[in-house]
PDB file of C-alpha atoms in Angstrom:
ATOM      1  CA  MET A  29     -28.674  15.811 -24.907  1.00 45.00           C
ATOM      2  CA  ASN A  30     -29.641  12.334 -24.688  1.00 52.00           C
ATOM      3  CA  ARG A  31     -27.090   9.808 -26.147  1.00 60.00           C
ATOM      4  CA  SER A  32     -28.202   7.521 -28.780  1.00 76.00           C
ATOM      5  CA  LEU A  33     -28.648   3.671 -28.003  1.00 76.00           C
ATOM      6  CA  PRO A  34     -25.923   2.583 -30.579  1.00 80.00           C
ATOM      7  CA  PHE A  35     -23.583   4.622 -28.896  1.00 80.00           C
ATOM      8  CA  GLU A  36     -24.511   3.367 -25.321  1.00 83.00           C
ATOM      9  CA  ILE A  37     -24.167  -0.194 -26.768  1.00 86.00           C
ATOM     10  CA  PHE A  38     -20.914   0.378 -28.124  1.00 86.00           C
ATOM     11  CA  ARG A  39     -19.612   1.892 -24.705  1.00 87.00           C
ATOM     12  CA  TYR A  40     -20.824  -0.902 -22.842  1.00 89.00           C
ATOM     13  CA  CYS A  41     -19.285  -3.407 -25.120  1.00 90.00           C
ATOM     14  CA  ALA A  42     -15.905  -1.457 -24.951  1.00 91.00           C
ATOM     15  CA  ILE A  43     -16.008  -1.550 -21.344  1.00 90.00           C
ATOM     16  CA  LEU A  44     -16.632  -5.364 -21.343  1.00 89.00           C
ATOM     17  CA  ALA A  45     -13.864  -5.992 -23.800  1.00 89.00           C
ATOM     18  CA  ALA A  46     -11.252  -3.948 -21.704  1.00 89.00           C
ATOM     19  CA  LEU A  47     -12.450  -5.863 -18.635  1.00 86.00           C
ATOM     20  CA  ALA A  48     -12.165  -9.136 -20.464  1.00 84.00           C
ATOM     21  CA  VAL A  49      -8.530  -8.479 -21.504  1.00 86.00           C
ATOM     22  CA  THR A  50      -7.788  -7.298 -17.876  1.00 85.00           C
ATOM     23  CA  LEU A  51      -9.206 -10.448 -16.045  1.00 86.00           C
ATOM     24  CA  VAL A  52      -8.604 -13.212 -18.555  1.00 86.00           C
ATOM     25  CA  PRO A  53      -4.971 -13.776 -17.490  1.00 86.00           C
ATOM     26  CA  THR A  54      -5.895 -13.574 -13.954  1.00 87.00           C
ATOM     27  CA  LEU A  55      -8.634 -15.940 -14.245  1.00 88.00           C
ATOM     28  CA  TRP A  56      -6.629 -18.366 -16.458  1.00 87.00           C
ATOM     29  CA  MET A  57      -3.758 -18.190 -13.667  1.00 89.00           C
ATOM     30  CA  ALA A  58      -6.289 -18.988 -11.039  1.00 89.00           C
ATOM     31  CA  SER A  59      -7.665 -21.998 -13.010  1.00 89.00           C
ATOM     32  CA  MET A  60      -4.205 -23.003 -13.724  1.00 88.00           C
ATOM     33  CA  ALA A  61      -3.392 -23.166 -10.214  1.00 88.00           C
ATOM     34  CA  PHE A  62      -5.917 -25.996  -9.309  1.00 89.00           C
ATOM     35  CA  LYS A  63      -5.135 -28.222 -12.324  1.00 86.00           C
ATOM     36  CA  PRO A  64      -3.099 -31.422 -11.947  1.00 84.00           C
ATOM     37  CA  ILE A  65      -0.074 -31.686 -13.978  1.00 79.00           C
ATOM     38  CA  ALA A  66      -1.709 -33.690 -16.707  1.00 77.00           C
ATOM     39  CA  GLU A  67      -4.028 -30.701 -17.293  1.00 76.00           C
ATOM     40  CA  TRP A  68      -1.421 -28.029 -17.846  1.00 73.00           C
ATOM     41  CA  SER A  69       1.825 -29.852 -18.828  1.00 64.00           C
ATOM     42  CA  ALA A  70       2.921 -30.096 -22.468  1.00 53.00           C
ATOM     43  CA  SER A  71       2.618 -33.841 -22.372  1.00 55.00           C
ATOM     44  CA  GLY A  72      -0.959 -33.597 -21.047  1.00 51.00           C
ATOM     45  CA  GLY A  73      -1.957 -32.043 -24.502  1.00 52.00           C
ATOM     46  CA  ASP A  74      -5.692 -31.520 -23.082  1.00 59.00           C
ATOM     47  CA  LEU A  75      -5.542 -27.495 -22.222  1.00 66.00           C
ATOM     48  CA  THR A  76      -9.071 -26.559 -20.622  1.00 73.00           C
ATOM     49  CA  TRP A  77     -10.251 -23.348 -19.101  1.00 78.00           C
ATOM     50  CA  TRP A  78     -11.668 -25.087 -15.941  1.00 81.00           C
ATOM     51  CA  PRO A  79     -10.047 -27.805 -14.082  1.00 81.00           C
ATOM     52  CA  LYS A  80     -11.570 -31.219 -14.634  1.00 82.00           C
ATOM     53  CA  HIS A  81      -9.988 -32.440 -11.435  1.00 81.00           C
ATOM     54  CA  PRO A  82      -9.265 -29.650  -9.139  1.00 84.00           C
ATOM     55  CA  THR A  83      -6.499 -30.293  -6.656  1.00 85.00           C
ATOM     56  CA  LEU A  84      -4.453 -28.508  -4.181  1.00 88.00           C
ATOM     57  CA  ASP A  85      -1.460 -30.348  -5.203  1.00 84.00           C
ATOM     58  CA  ASN A  86       0.384 -27.264  -6.649  1.00 86.00           C
ATOM     59  CA  PHE A  87       0.195 -25.350  -3.294  1.00 89.00           C
ATOM     60  CA  ARG A  88       1.344 -28.588  -1.469  1.00 87.00           C
ATOM     61  CA  PHE A  89       4.066 -28.701  -3.865  1.00 86.00           C
ATOM     62  CA  ILE A  90       5.531 -25.508  -3.296  1.00 87.00           C
ATOM     63  CA  PHE A  91       5.221 -25.483   0.277  1.00 86.00           C
ATOM     64  CA  GLY A  92       7.157 -29.069   0.446  1.00 77.00           C
ATOM     65  CA  THR A  93       4.277 -31.113   1.791  1.00 72.00           C
ATOM     66  CA  SER A  94       3.430 -33.158  -1.252  1.00 64.00           C
ATOM     67  CA  THR A  95       5.485 -34.022  -4.544  1.00 55.00           C
ATOM     68  CA  SER A  96       2.615 -35.278  -6.522  1.00 58.00           C
ATOM     69  CA  ASP A  97       3.292 -36.042 -10.122  1.00 58.00           C
ATOM     70  CA  LEU A  98       5.761 -32.982 -10.502  1.00 57.00           C
ATOM     71  CA  ILE A  99       8.781 -35.449 -10.376  1.00 52.00           C
ATOM     72  CA  VAL A 100      11.044 -32.866  -9.133  1.00 58.00           C
ATOM     73  CA  ALA A 101      12.792 -32.056  -5.726  1.00 58.00           C
ATOM     74  CA  LEU A 102      12.631 -28.449  -4.645  1.00 66.00           C
ATOM     75  CA  ASP A 103      15.686 -26.740  -3.269  1.00 68.00           C
ATOM     76  CA  ARG A 104      13.621 -24.619  -1.126  1.00 75.00           C
ATOM     77  CA  THR A 105      10.015 -24.247  -0.338  1.00 83.00           C
ATOM     78  CA  ALA A 106       8.087 -20.947  -1.094  1.00 86.00           C
ATOM     79  CA  GLY A 107       8.021 -20.096   2.688  1.00 87.00           C
ATOM     80  CA  LYS A 108      11.067 -18.127   3.230  1.00 90.00           C
ATOM     81  CA  PRO A 109      10.800 -16.428  -0.171  1.00 92.00           C
ATOM     82  CA  ILE A 110       7.182 -14.996   0.666  1.00 93.00           C
ATOM     83  CA  LEU A 111       8.536 -13.944   3.976  1.00 93.00           C
ATOM     84  CA  SER A 112      11.601 -12.333   2.424  1.00 93.00           C
ATOM     85  CA  SER A 113       9.333 -10.318  -0.016  1.00 94.00           C
ATOM     86  CA  LEU A 114       6.910  -9.400   2.746  1.00 94.00           C
ATOM     87  CA  LEU A 115       9.824  -7.881   5.138  1.00 94.00           C
ATOM     88  CA  SER A 116      11.641  -6.121   2.070  1.00 95.00           C
ATOM     89  CA  ALA A 117       8.859  -4.809   0.429  1.00 95.00           C
ATOM     90  CA  VAL A 118       7.173  -3.586   3.796  1.00 95.00           C
ATOM     91  CA  PHE A 119      10.344  -1.960   5.261  1.00 96.00           C
ATOM     92  CA  GLY A 120      11.315  -0.667   2.028  1.00 95.00           C
ATOM     93  CA  THR A 121       7.862   1.159   1.779  1.00 95.00           C
ATOM     94  CA  LEU A 122       8.604   2.445   5.144  1.00 96.00           C
ATOM     95  CA  ILE A 123      11.652   3.659   4.371  1.00 95.00           C
ATOM     96  CA  ALA A 124      10.575   5.291   0.970  1.00 94.00           C
ATOM     97  CA  MET A 125       7.327   6.787   2.666  1.00 94.00           C
ATOM     98  CA  VAL A 126       9.250   8.361   5.767  1.00 94.00           C
ATOM     99  CA  CYS A 127      11.970   9.917   3.880  1.00 92.00           C
ATOM    100  CA  GLY A 128       9.821  10.960   0.958  1.00 91.00           C
ATOM    101  CA  THR A 129       6.891  12.729   3.100  1.00 92.00           C
ATOM    102  CA  ALA A 130       9.605  14.597   5.148  1.00 90.00           C
ATOM    103  CA  ALA A 131      11.372  15.715   1.943  1.00 87.00           C
ATOM    104  CA  ALA A 132       8.211  16.650   0.240  1.00 88.00           C
ATOM    105  CA  TYR A 133       6.790  18.588   3.241  1.00 88.00           C
ATOM    106  CA  GLY A 134      10.177  20.376   3.688  1.00 86.00           C
ATOM    107  CA  LEU A 135      10.209  21.489   0.194  1.00 86.00           C
ATOM    108  CA  SER A 136       6.696  22.188  -0.168  1.00 84.00           C
ATOM    109  CA  ARG A 137       6.289  24.544   2.713  1.00 82.00           C
ATOM    110  CA  PHE A 138       9.711  26.044   2.925  1.00 81.00           C
ATOM    111  CA  GLY A 139      10.863  26.021  -0.757  1.00 73.00           C
ATOM    112  CA  SER A 140      14.503  25.348  -0.023  1.00 63.00           C
ATOM    113  CA  GLY A 141      16.743  22.687  -2.003  1.00 61.00           C
ATOM    114  CA  GLN A 142      15.016  23.714  -5.568  1.00 66.00           C
ATOM    115  CA  ASN A 143      17.283  21.110  -7.082  1.00 71.00           C
ATOM    116  CA  LEU A 144      16.170  18.402  -4.777  1.00 72.00           C
ATOM    117  CA  PRO A 145      13.290  17.240  -7.095  1.00 72.00           C
ATOM    118  CA  LEU A 146      15.755  16.807 -10.228  1.00 75.00           C
ATOM    119  CA  ALA A 147      18.271  15.261  -8.019  1.00 73.00           C
ATOM    120  CA  LEU A 148      15.899  12.565  -6.703  1.00 73.00           C
ATOM    121  CA  ILE A 149      14.357  11.998 -10.164  1.00 76.00           C
ATOM    122  CA  GLN A 150      17.657  11.170 -11.328  1.00 74.00           C
ATOM    123  CA  LEU A 151      17.658   7.853  -9.392  1.00 71.00           C
ATOM    124  CA  ARG A 152      14.808   6.716 -11.917  1.00 73.00           C
ATOM    125  CA  LEU A 153      16.436   7.946 -14.977  1.00 77.00           C
ATOM    126  CA  PHE A 154      19.423   5.726 -14.784  1.00 76.00           C
ATOM    127  CA  PRO A 155      19.201   2.307 -16.543  1.00 77.00           C
ATOM    128  CA  PRO A 156      18.723  -0.417 -13.698  1.00 74.00           C
ATOM    129  CA  MET A 157      21.822  -2.076 -14.505  1.00 77.00           C
ATOM    130  CA  ALA A 158      23.876   0.762 -14.521  1.00 79.00           C
ATOM    131  CA  VAL A 159      23.037   1.702 -10.848  1.00 82.00           C
ATOM    132  CA  MET A 160      22.947  -2.061  -9.606  1.00 85.00           C
ATOM    133  CA  ILE A 161      26.507  -2.859 -10.454  1.00 86.00           C
ATOM    134  CA  PRO A 162      28.037  -0.250  -7.955  1.00 88.00           C
ATOM    135  CA  VAL A 163      25.193  -1.239  -5.524  1.00 89.00           C
ATOM    136  CA  MET A 164      26.289  -4.815  -5.630  1.00 90.00           C
ATOM    137  CA  ILE A 165      29.791  -4.112  -4.806  1.00 90.00           C
ATOM    138  CA  MET A 166      28.925  -1.764  -1.970  1.00 91.00           C
ATOM    139  CA  TRP A 167      26.373  -4.409  -0.530  1.00 91.00           C
ATOM    140  CA  ALA A 168      29.107  -7.006  -0.770  1.00 90.00           C
ATOM    141  CA  PHE A 169      31.582  -4.585   1.044  1.00 90.00           C
ATOM    142  CA  LEU A 170      28.921  -4.006   3.830  1.00 89.00           C
ATOM    143  CA  GLY A 171      28.045  -7.626   4.035  1.00 88.00           C
ATOM    144  CA  ILE A 172      24.442  -7.176   3.356  1.00 89.00           C
ATOM    145  CA  MET A 173      24.295  -9.421   0.357  1.00 90.00           C
ATOM    146  CA  ASP A 174      21.541 -12.002   0.248  1.00 88.00           C
ATOM    147  CA  SER A 175      19.712 -10.422   3.282  1.00 91.00           C
ATOM    148  CA  TRP A 176      16.119  -8.732   3.221  1.00 92.00           C
ATOM    149  CA  TRP A 177      17.386  -5.707   5.191  1.00 91.00           C
ATOM    150  CA  GLY A 178      19.735  -5.004   2.116  1.00 92.00           C
ATOM    151  CA  LEU A 179      16.798  -5.453  -0.235  1.00 93.00           C
ATOM    152  CA  ALA A 180      14.513  -3.297   1.892  1.00 94.00           C
ATOM    153  CA  LEU A 181      17.319  -0.451   2.063  1.00 94.00           C
ATOM    154  CA  ILE A 182      17.783  -0.318  -1.759  1.00 93.00           C
ATOM    155  CA  TYR A 183      13.957  -0.623  -2.300  1.00 94.00           C
ATOM    156  CA  GLY A 184      13.424   2.373   0.090  1.00 93.00           C
ATOM    157  CA  ILE A 185      16.281   4.051  -2.061  1.00 90.00           C
ATOM    158  CA  VAL A 186      14.781   3.206  -5.306  1.00 90.00           C
ATOM    159  CA  THR A 187      11.133   4.023  -4.642  1.00 91.00           C
ATOM    160  CA  LEU A 188      12.131   7.378  -2.832  1.00 90.00           C
ATOM    161  CA  PRO A 189      11.719   9.552  -5.929  1.00 88.00           C
ATOM    162  CA  PHE A 190       8.189   7.985  -6.449  1.00 88.00           C
ATOM    163  CA  ALA A 191       6.854   8.646  -2.893  1.00 91.00           C
ATOM    164  CA  PHE A 192       8.414  12.095  -2.846  1.00 89.00           C
ATOM    165  CA  TRP A 193       6.853  13.386  -6.014  1.00 87.00           C
ATOM    166  CA  LEU A 194       3.537  11.786  -5.027  1.00 86.00           C
ATOM    167  CA  MET A 195       3.750  13.617  -1.792  1.00 88.00           C
ATOM    168  CA  LYS A 196       4.830  16.895  -3.084  1.00 87.00           C
ATOM    169  CA  THR A 197       1.849  16.992  -5.185  1.00 84.00           C
ATOM    170  CA  PHE A 198      -0.437  16.358  -2.202  1.00 84.00           C
ATOM    171  CA  PHE A 199       1.344  18.765  -0.033  1.00 86.00           C
ATOM    172  CA  ASP A 200       1.225  21.567  -2.674  1.00 83.00           C
ATOM    173  CA  ASP A 201      -2.575  20.992  -3.179  1.00 80.00           C
ATOM    174  CA  MET A 202      -3.249  21.073   0.956  1.00 81.00           C
ATOM    175  CA  PRO A 203      -4.400  24.545   1.895  1.00 81.00           C
ATOM    176  CA  ARG A 204      -1.758  26.061   4.338  1.00 81.00           C
ATOM    177  CA  GLU A 205      -4.184  28.342   6.319  1.00 83.00           C
ATOM    178  CA  ILE A 206      -4.801  25.554   8.784  1.00 82.00           C
ATOM    179  CA  GLU A 207      -1.348  25.131   9.791  1.00 83.00           C
ATOM    180  CA  ASP A 208      -0.648  28.911   9.766  1.00 83.00           C
ATOM    181  CA  ALA A 209      -3.837  29.048  12.284  1.00 86.00           C
ATOM    182  CA  ALA A 210      -2.229  26.370  14.468  1.00 84.00           C
ATOM    183  CA  LEU A 211       1.214  28.275  14.450  1.00 84.00           C
ATOM    184  CA  VAL A 212      -0.214  31.292  15.411  1.00 85.00           C
ATOM    185  CA  GLU A 213      -1.926  29.553  18.465  1.00 81.00           C
ATOM    186  CA  GLY A 214       1.547  28.526  19.704  1.00 81.00           C
ATOM    187  CA  CYS A 215       2.068  24.987  18.094  1.00 82.00           C
ATOM    188  CA  SER A 216       5.457  24.207  17.047  1.00 84.00           C
ATOM    189  CA  ARG A 217       6.295  23.209  13.295  1.00 83.00           C
ATOM    190  CA  PHE A 218       6.972  19.588  14.243  1.00 86.00           C
ATOM    191  CA  ARG A 219       3.585  19.474  16.354  1.00 87.00           C
ATOM    192  CA  VAL A 220       1.585  20.874  13.579  1.00 86.00           C
ATOM    193  CA  PHE A 221       3.133  18.434  11.202  1.00 86.00           C
ATOM    194  CA  MET A 222       2.375  15.396  13.409  1.00 86.00           C
ATOM    195  CA  LYS A 223      -1.039  16.485  14.886  1.00 85.00           C
ATOM    196  CA  ILE A 224      -2.796  18.138  11.869  1.00 85.00           C
ATOM    197  CA  THR A 225      -0.694  17.921   8.524  1.00 87.00           C
ATOM    198  CA  LEU A 226      -0.373  13.933   8.579  1.00 87.00           C
ATOM    199  CA  PRO A 227      -3.896  13.112   9.875  1.00 86.00           C
ATOM    200  CA  MET A 228      -5.186  15.414   7.103  1.00 85.00           C
ATOM    201  CA  MET A 229      -3.202  13.674   4.450  1.00 86.00           C
ATOM    202  CA  ARG A 230      -4.189   9.931   5.346  1.00 84.00           C
ATOM    203  CA  PRO A 231      -5.694   9.365   1.894  1.00 83.00           C
ATOM    204  CA  ALA A 232      -2.802  10.741   0.165  1.00 85.00           C
ATOM    205  CA  LEU A 233      -0.240   8.558   2.271  1.00 89.00           C
ATOM    206  CA  ALA A 234      -2.470   5.659   1.830  1.00 87.00           C
ATOM    207  CA  SER A 235      -2.449   5.981  -1.991  1.00 86.00           C
ATOM    208  CA  ALA A 236       1.159   6.686  -2.005  1.00 89.00           C
ATOM    209  CA  ALA A 237       1.999   3.669   0.126  1.00 91.00           C
ATOM    210  CA  LEU A 238      -0.045   1.186  -1.900  1.00 90.00           C
ATOM    211  CA  PHE A 239       1.713   2.210  -5.185  1.00 90.00           C
ATOM    212  CA  VAL A 240       5.316   2.166  -3.469  1.00 93.00           C
ATOM    213  CA  PHE A 241       4.585  -1.248  -1.935  1.00 94.00           C
ATOM    214  CA  ILE A 242       3.290  -2.729  -5.316  1.00 92.00           C
ATOM    215  CA  LEU A 243       6.646  -1.525  -7.014  1.00 92.00           C
ATOM    216  CA  ASN A 244       8.711  -3.051  -4.209  1.00 94.00           C
ATOM    217  CA  TRP A 245       6.620  -6.312  -3.951  1.00 94.00           C
ATOM    218  CA  SER A 246       6.771  -7.158  -7.646  1.00 91.00           C
ATOM    219  CA  ASP A 247      10.466  -6.352  -8.201  1.00 91.00           C
ATOM    220  CA  TYR A 248      12.472  -8.965  -9.971  1.00 91.00           C
ATOM    221  CA  LEU A 249      15.917  -7.560 -11.283  1.00 90.00           C
ATOM    222  CA  ILE A 250      17.284  -6.000  -7.805  1.00 91.00           C
ATOM    223  CA  ALA A 251      16.285  -9.156  -6.083  1.00 92.00           C
ATOM    224  CA  LEU A 252      17.909 -11.122  -8.591  1.00 91.00           C
ATOM    225  CA  LEU A 253      21.050  -9.534  -8.608  1.00 90.00           C
ATOM    226  CA  LEU A 254      21.419  -8.734  -4.564  1.00 91.00           C
ATOM    227  CA  THR A 255      19.972 -12.429  -3.483  1.00 90.00           C
ATOM    228  CA  THR A 256      21.516 -15.494  -4.207  1.00 83.00           C
ATOM    229  CA  LYS A 257      19.909 -18.395  -1.901  1.00 83.00           C
ATOM    230  CA  GLU A 258      19.006 -17.520   1.475  1.00 85.00           C
ATOM    231  CA  TRP A 259      16.629 -14.674   1.016  1.00 91.00           C
ATOM    232  CA  VAL A 260      15.326 -14.768  -2.651  1.00 91.00           C
ATOM    233  CA  THR A 261      11.762 -12.979  -3.130  1.00 93.00           C
ATOM    234  CA  ILE A 262       8.799 -14.658  -4.784  1.00 93.00           C
ATOM    235  CA  PRO A 263       9.521 -13.421  -8.428  1.00 92.00           C
ATOM    236  CA  VAL A 264      13.048 -14.846  -8.328  1.00 92.00           C
ATOM    237  CA  TYR A 265      11.699 -17.920  -6.800  1.00 91.00           C
ATOM    238  CA  MET A 266       9.017 -18.413  -9.118  1.00 90.00           C
ATOM    239  CA  ALA A 267      11.577 -18.253 -12.033  1.00 87.00           C
ATOM    240  CA  SER A 268      13.154 -21.375 -10.653  1.00 85.00           C
ATOM    241  CA  LEU A 269      10.388 -23.267 -10.507  1.00 83.00           C
ATOM    242  CA  SER A 270      11.157 -25.676 -13.599  1.00 75.00           C
ATOM    243  CA  SER A 271      12.145 -29.554 -14.175  1.00 66.00           C
ATOM    244  CA  SER A 272      14.285 -31.089 -16.784  1.00 60.00           C
ATOM    245  CA  MET A 273      11.235 -33.863 -17.269  1.00 59.00           C
ATOM    246  CA  THR A 274       8.480 -31.594 -17.309  1.00 61.00           C
ATOM    247  CA  GLY A 275       9.614 -28.243 -18.262  1.00 70.00           C
ATOM    248  CA  GLN A 276       8.193 -25.140 -16.600  1.00 78.00           C
ATOM    249  CA  LEU A 277       6.079 -25.961 -13.583  1.00 83.00           C
ATOM    250  CA  TYR A 278       3.049 -23.788 -14.791  1.00 85.00           C
ATOM    251  CA  GLY A 279       0.824 -25.068 -12.139  1.00 85.00           C
ATOM    252  CA  ALA A 280       3.199 -24.611  -9.373  1.00 87.00           C
ATOM    253  CA  LYS A 281       3.961 -20.917 -10.877  1.00 90.00           C
ATOM    254  CA  ALA A 282       0.251 -20.105 -11.027  1.00 91.00           C
ATOM    255  CA  ALA A 283      -0.334 -21.204  -7.509  1.00 91.00           C
ATOM    256  CA  LEU A 284       2.633 -19.054  -6.257  1.00 92.00           C
ATOM    257  CA  GLY A 285       1.385 -16.172  -8.500  1.00 92.00           C
ATOM    258  CA  LEU A 286      -2.020 -16.584  -6.764  1.00 92.00           C
ATOM    259  CA  ILE A 287      -0.685 -16.224  -3.299  1.00 93.00           C
ATOM    260  CA  ALA A 288       1.740 -13.285  -4.469  1.00 93.00           C
ATOM    261  CA  ALA A 289      -1.465 -11.343  -5.452  1.00 91.00           C
ATOM    262  CA  VAL A 290      -3.265 -11.652  -2.065  1.00 91.00           C
ATOM    263  CA  PRO A 291      -1.034  -8.949   0.175  1.00 91.00           C
ATOM    264  CA  PRO A 292      -1.508  -6.172  -2.421  1.00 90.00           C
ATOM    265  CA  VAL A 293      -5.249  -6.979  -2.766  1.00 88.00           C
ATOM    266  CA  ILE A 294      -5.660  -7.192   1.070  1.00 89.00           C
ATOM    267  CA  MET A 295      -3.766  -3.694   1.375  1.00 86.00           C
ATOM    268  CA  GLY A 296      -6.067  -2.162  -1.170  1.00 82.00           C
ATOM    269  CA  ILE A 297      -9.267  -3.518   0.390  1.00 84.00           C
ATOM    270  CA  ALA A 298      -7.848  -2.202   3.774  1.00 80.00           C
ATOM    271  CA  ILE A 299      -7.338   1.398   2.614  1.00 78.00           C
ATOM    272  CA  GLN A 300      -9.813   1.573   0.015  1.00 74.00           C
ATOM    273  CA  ARG A 301     -11.972   4.094   1.702  1.00 71.00           C
ATOM    274  CA  HIS A 302      -8.863   6.523   1.731  1.00 66.00           C
ATOM    275  CA  LEU A 303      -7.758   5.444  -1.734  1.00 63.00           C
ATOM    276  CA  VAL A 304     -10.450   7.217  -4.014  1.00 60.00           C
ATOM    277  CA  ARG A 305     -10.079  10.458  -2.111  1.00 56.00           C
ATOM    278  CA  GLY A 306      -6.400   9.957  -2.233  1.00 50.00           C
ATOM    279  CA  LEU A 307      -6.001   9.715  -5.974  1.00 51.00           C
ATOM    280  CA  THR A 308      -8.538  12.747  -6.385  1.00 53.00           C
ATOM    281  CA  PHE A 309      -6.789  14.850  -3.743  1.00 52.00           C
ATOM    282  CA  GLY A 310      -6.631  18.418  -5.011  1.00 47.00           C
ATOM    283  CA  ALA A 311      -8.577  17.531  -8.147  1.00 43.00           C
ATOM    284  CA  LEU A 312     -11.366  20.357  -7.085  1.00 41.00           C
ATOM    285  CA  LYS A 313      -8.824  22.822  -6.359  1.00 47.00           C
ATOM    286  CA  GLN A 314      -9.558  26.108  -8.148  1.00 39.00           C
TER     287      GLN A 314
END
């Protein structure tokens, strides 16, 4: 049955409205990143959608190559926070994916440890502050406070349940007949896992890794509590961009936010051919 024209018009209008709500904050941030201080400060009083005088001063400012008109001296530039975020998010994602994938495969194929899923999900059920206080004491005792590897370790632990549950779902949906045939031919279980199972799970691994990376990359609370000065991440550094004379440095924050959006976008583009298949893995299973 053909749909009526008013319904089609309403459907497309609803899609455009949802798209606008999603894109407007991003476009505003991109516009703000290229505005001089006179166009985004409270004293400027002339807010416009597009910058009248586009400039790269906000980017130069956060990297310490220009003070422009911001009248504030940075304690540190954005270079090391960006490096800290990259190292902690990437290695935290690796830890979560390696441990989560191994645990998910073992539970899916052998069925041992039936209480393991509940035990892992409890890591996500506790309030973050209730967990972070003992973690801070433990990290201080181990001497890994304010270090990117300390952040990577806790990121791997915190996002492990997410990686585990995603991968377990994918493993449960994967037919076992191929693995059984390889075992009958004489392959060891480890070789079956490395040579057959993992290559078939590339779409699932790609989509799960992207979601875990985004969780680690955008974290604020853990980084705020476990870093003080040397290895602060982008969200913590962004919160410090303010001045007693000009207030919040919105242009500098927008510039840093635009830079922070680049790694997840690049990662999404790099794995896009696997992403759709990974998100729909097992959707057609009867």
